[in-house]
């Protein structure tokens, strides 16, 4: 009996007794980001399965290479290169494309979203355009983009720009309309002019939404650039994967895939760090 | 000095479904400089509408609000507003929130600092100037809202259920703070509340409003706010006169609520 009682006490089912500790963290946003121990265990066990599977000959290296083979390709490509570029140059080729395309997408998308949020006329004008292009996957434009500007840098950047643009327009617009009327009224009665309200109230208030948009856009852009390089490119991680697949070099393909995953993950972590620094009030109003 | 005057204020809302809501019908009153008016009434009787019209956020369908000689049309720094919650700027520190009005007016930074420090003292938040507002408790946030409003030195302070989101104990403390600020600054204050006790304790004058159409049903002049400046709040709130007035008003409001319920049942039948 006492055992059962102390167990129910522990999981927080008894009515008597004061609970000084938070028992359940289910749905508690502070608990997100915890559970890191399990992440480590998960990664390590996957690596172990991979290693053992290859070592015991359970996995055919034509379909899936051994970790050691991937590691060797990593060393050799980062030093000697593949198809004229080292691994780092391939990575940089992909990264610089998304940085430029994403940058232009923000540069045009954020002001446009703001204008749509603030002015009825502009919202009316651009709403059908944005809503039409938004659901189209950027890759659907690859054929057109290749016709316009070949398989060089410009075509990829244009695609990335397209991918980022609509997301940023919608994020900025949502940011503007997320302002509570209370805050606008308060600012008015504190004597702020329209311009001051825009600068000191509406703009900062929209930052959390804009950051969420940026994170989403970055993810989509990274996926788009790799996919675009698979189709048409002469450098980049996607290009590396595509060429290697033609030669059945699965070790290079897997290396490429791992790098795509790692970089995508790092970008998101970086964006989250920046977000926590720049908009610490997010979700706390 | 000046006098706040509302003359024949009416407000009709046209709802999308074609209904007309008479939120206010022919409201008249005037407040002398430095008076503290509490407004009480059942939900939906037009309290917020009236306050928003005075603040200049809403234009009345008919009637006019004036302060002394000039008609008040737009919102402006002469009328400060304190909301129930959610009107502080989360991206600013406590000090930046308080200094917002003076900063917008182009006051030199040094002067703003002096104003802000002074007000932090007044509302008892000396050590919290550099904190983010979301790090403060609800009661502290309302102190910031009060200080931010005072920093602009408005003629009139309008408060829409300023203490409505606070727990009972914090609320009592904040009531005393409001009285103290009222005394020290000599501002004209209009305060909306749902709490009969709060309305009696704070209102030097008290309007009880009735709904459909929204109007002032009864006016009181009360001694309790004046007494609250010197006496113990609990003594005042437990005095026989206080309790008698409280019961009178409570039964009046209950009467209105029953009327509303009765009406809506009749409509439904
Ligand atoms: N913008 C609006 N459009 C249409 N009807 C409105 C609008 N604002 C208020 N009303 C109506 O006017 C009436 C008065 O509303 P108001 O918000 O002033 O009430 P209140 O006394 O402040 O109520 P509460 O105590 O619940 O805050 C209500 O019936 C409400 O539905
Ligand atoms: Mg209201």
PDB file of N, CA, C and O in Angstrom, chain A residues 19-20 35 40 50 65 83-85 97 102 104 132 149 185 189 240 243 276 281:
ATOM      1  N   UNK A  19       2.273  19.889  -3.717  1.00  0.00           N
ATOM      2  CA  UNK A  19       3.285  19.597  -4.726  1.00  0.00           C
ATOM      3  C   UNK A  19       4.179  20.813  -4.887  1.00  0.00           C
ATOM      4  O   UNK A  19       3.727  21.892  -5.242  1.00  0.00           O
ATOM      5  N   UNK A  20       5.417  20.626  -4.586  1.00  0.00           N
ATOM      6  CA  UNK A  20       6.329  21.750  -4.720  1.00  0.00           C
ATOM      7  C   UNK A  20       7.059  21.707  -6.048  1.00  0.00           C
ATOM      8  O   UNK A  20       7.665  22.663  -6.456  1.00  0.00           O
ATOM      9  N   UNK A  35      15.359  17.274 -23.059  1.00  0.00           N
ATOM     10  CA  UNK A  35      15.363  15.944 -23.652  1.00  0.00           C
ATOM     11  C   UNK A  35      16.574  15.770 -24.540  1.00  0.00           C
ATOM     12  O   UNK A  35      16.590  14.950 -25.450  1.00  0.00           O
ATOM     13  N   UNK A  40      20.970  12.572 -27.961  1.00  0.00           N
ATOM     14  CA  UNK A  40      22.317  12.004 -28.088  1.00  0.00           C
ATOM     15  C   UNK A  40      22.227  10.486 -28.213  1.00  0.00           C
ATOM     16  O   UNK A  40      22.845   9.874 -29.087  1.00  0.00           O
ATOM     17  N   UNK A  50      24.256   1.521 -38.071  1.00  0.00           N
ATOM     18  CA  UNK A  50      24.885   1.715 -39.380  1.00  0.00           C
ATOM     19  C   UNK A  50      26.246   0.992 -39.418  1.00  0.00           C
ATOM     20  O   UNK A  50      26.536   0.195 -40.307  1.00  0.00           O
ATOM     21  N   UNK A  65      26.618   2.889 -48.333  1.00  0.00           N
ATOM     22  CA  UNK A  65      28.034   2.670 -48.048  1.00  0.00           C
ATOM     23  C   UNK A  65      28.316   2.531 -46.560  1.00  0.00           C
ATOM     24  O   UNK A  65      27.494   2.927 -45.733  1.00  0.00           O
ATOM     25  N   UNK A  83      34.958  17.125 -59.025  1.00  0.00           N
ATOM     26  CA  UNK A  83      34.490  17.884 -60.184  1.00  0.00           C
ATOM     27  C   UNK A  83      34.972  19.340 -60.154  1.00  0.00           C
ATOM     28  O   UNK A  83      34.217  20.273 -60.379  1.00  0.00           O
ATOM     29  N   UNK A  84      36.217  19.500 -59.791  1.00  0.00           N
ATOM     30  CA  UNK A  84      36.808  20.836 -59.896  1.00  0.00           C
ATOM     31  C   UNK A  84      36.645  21.724 -58.672  1.00  0.00           C
ATOM     32  O   UNK A  84      37.225  22.794 -58.606  1.00  0.00           O
ATOM     33  N   UNK A  85      35.830  21.266 -57.706  1.00  0.00           N
ATOM     34  CA  UNK A  85      35.678  22.094 -56.506  1.00  0.00           C
ATOM     35  C   UNK A  85      35.867  21.244 -55.261  1.00  0.00           C
ATOM     36  O   UNK A  85      35.444  20.089 -55.235  1.00  0.00           O
ATOM     37  N   UNK A  97      24.235  31.063 -52.730  1.00  0.00           N
ATOM     38  CA  UNK A  97      23.003  31.224 -53.511  1.00  0.00           C
ATOM     39  C   UNK A  97      21.820  31.512 -52.595  1.00  0.00           C
ATOM     40  O   UNK A  97      21.031  32.423 -52.865  1.00  0.00           O
ATOM     41  N   UNK A 102      17.699  34.718 -50.656  1.00  0.00           N
ATOM     42  CA  UNK A 102      16.931  34.982 -49.436  1.00  0.00           C
ATOM     43  C   UNK A 102      17.005  36.472 -49.092  1.00  0.00           C
ATOM     44  O   UNK A 102      16.015  37.089 -48.725  1.00  0.00           O
ATOM     45  N   UNK A 104      17.481  39.040 -51.103  1.00  0.00           N
ATOM     46  CA  UNK A 104      16.608  39.838 -51.966  1.00  0.00           C
ATOM     47  C   UNK A 104      15.146  39.579 -51.655  1.00  0.00           C
ATOM     48  O   UNK A 104      14.328  40.507 -51.702  1.00  0.00           O
ATOM     49  N   UNK A 132      -1.804  33.776 -55.502  1.00  0.00           N
ATOM     50  CA  UNK A 132      -1.634  32.873 -56.637  1.00  0.00           C
ATOM     51  C   UNK A 132      -0.267  32.196 -56.616  1.00  0.00           C
ATOM     52  O   UNK A 132      -0.150  30.983 -56.794  1.00  0.00           O
ATOM     53  N   UNK A 149      17.624  32.125 -68.023  1.00  0.00           N
ATOM     54  CA  UNK A 149      18.993  32.494 -67.682  1.00  0.00           C
ATOM     55  C   UNK A 149      19.936  31.298 -67.554  1.00  0.00           C
ATOM     56  O   UNK A 149      20.921  31.383 -66.833  1.00  0.00           O
ATOM     57  N   UNK A 185      -3.833  52.485 -29.538  1.00  0.00           N
ATOM     58  CA  UNK A 185      -4.544  53.519 -28.790  1.00  0.00           C
ATOM     59  C   UNK A 185      -3.648  54.137 -27.726  1.00  0.00           C
ATOM     60  O   UNK A 185      -3.617  55.348 -27.559  1.00  0.00           O
ATOM     61  N   UNK A 189      -2.588  58.074 -27.466  1.00  0.00           N
ATOM     62  CA  UNK A 189      -2.879  58.954 -26.344  1.00  0.00           C
ATOM     63  C   UNK A 189      -1.610  59.351 -25.594  1.00  0.00           C
ATOM     64  O   UNK A 189      -1.653  60.170 -24.694  1.00  0.00           O
ATOM     65  N   UNK A 240      26.906  17.974 -56.636  1.00  0.00           N
ATOM     66  CA  UNK A 240      27.810  16.900 -56.237  1.00  0.00           C
ATOM     67  C   UNK A 240      27.041  15.577 -56.118  1.00  0.00           C
ATOM     68  O   UNK A 240      27.466  14.542 -56.654  1.00  0.00           O
ATOM     69  N   UNK A 243      25.879  14.305 -59.739  1.00  0.00           N
ATOM     70  CA  UNK A 243      26.943  13.720 -60.553  1.00  0.00           C
ATOM     71  C   UNK A 243      27.347  12.356 -59.983  1.00  0.00           C
ATOM     72  O   UNK A 243      27.495  11.367 -60.713  1.00  0.00           O
ATOM     73  N   UNK A 276      16.200  34.361 -30.437  1.00  0.00           N
ATOM     74  CA  UNK A 276      16.162  34.515 -28.986  1.00  0.00           C
ATOM     75  C   UNK A 276      16.894  35.781 -28.553  1.00  0.00           C
ATOM     76  O   UNK A 276      16.541  36.417 -27.561  1.00  0.00           O
ATOM     77  N   UNK A 281      11.054  38.810 -26.374  1.00  0.00           N
ATOM     78  CA  UNK A 281       9.703  38.901 -25.818  1.00  0.00           C
ATOM     79  C   UNK A 281       8.721  38.011 -26.574  1.00  0.00           C
ATOM     80  O   UNK A 281       7.554  37.930 -26.235  1.00  0.00           O
TER      81      UNK A 281
END
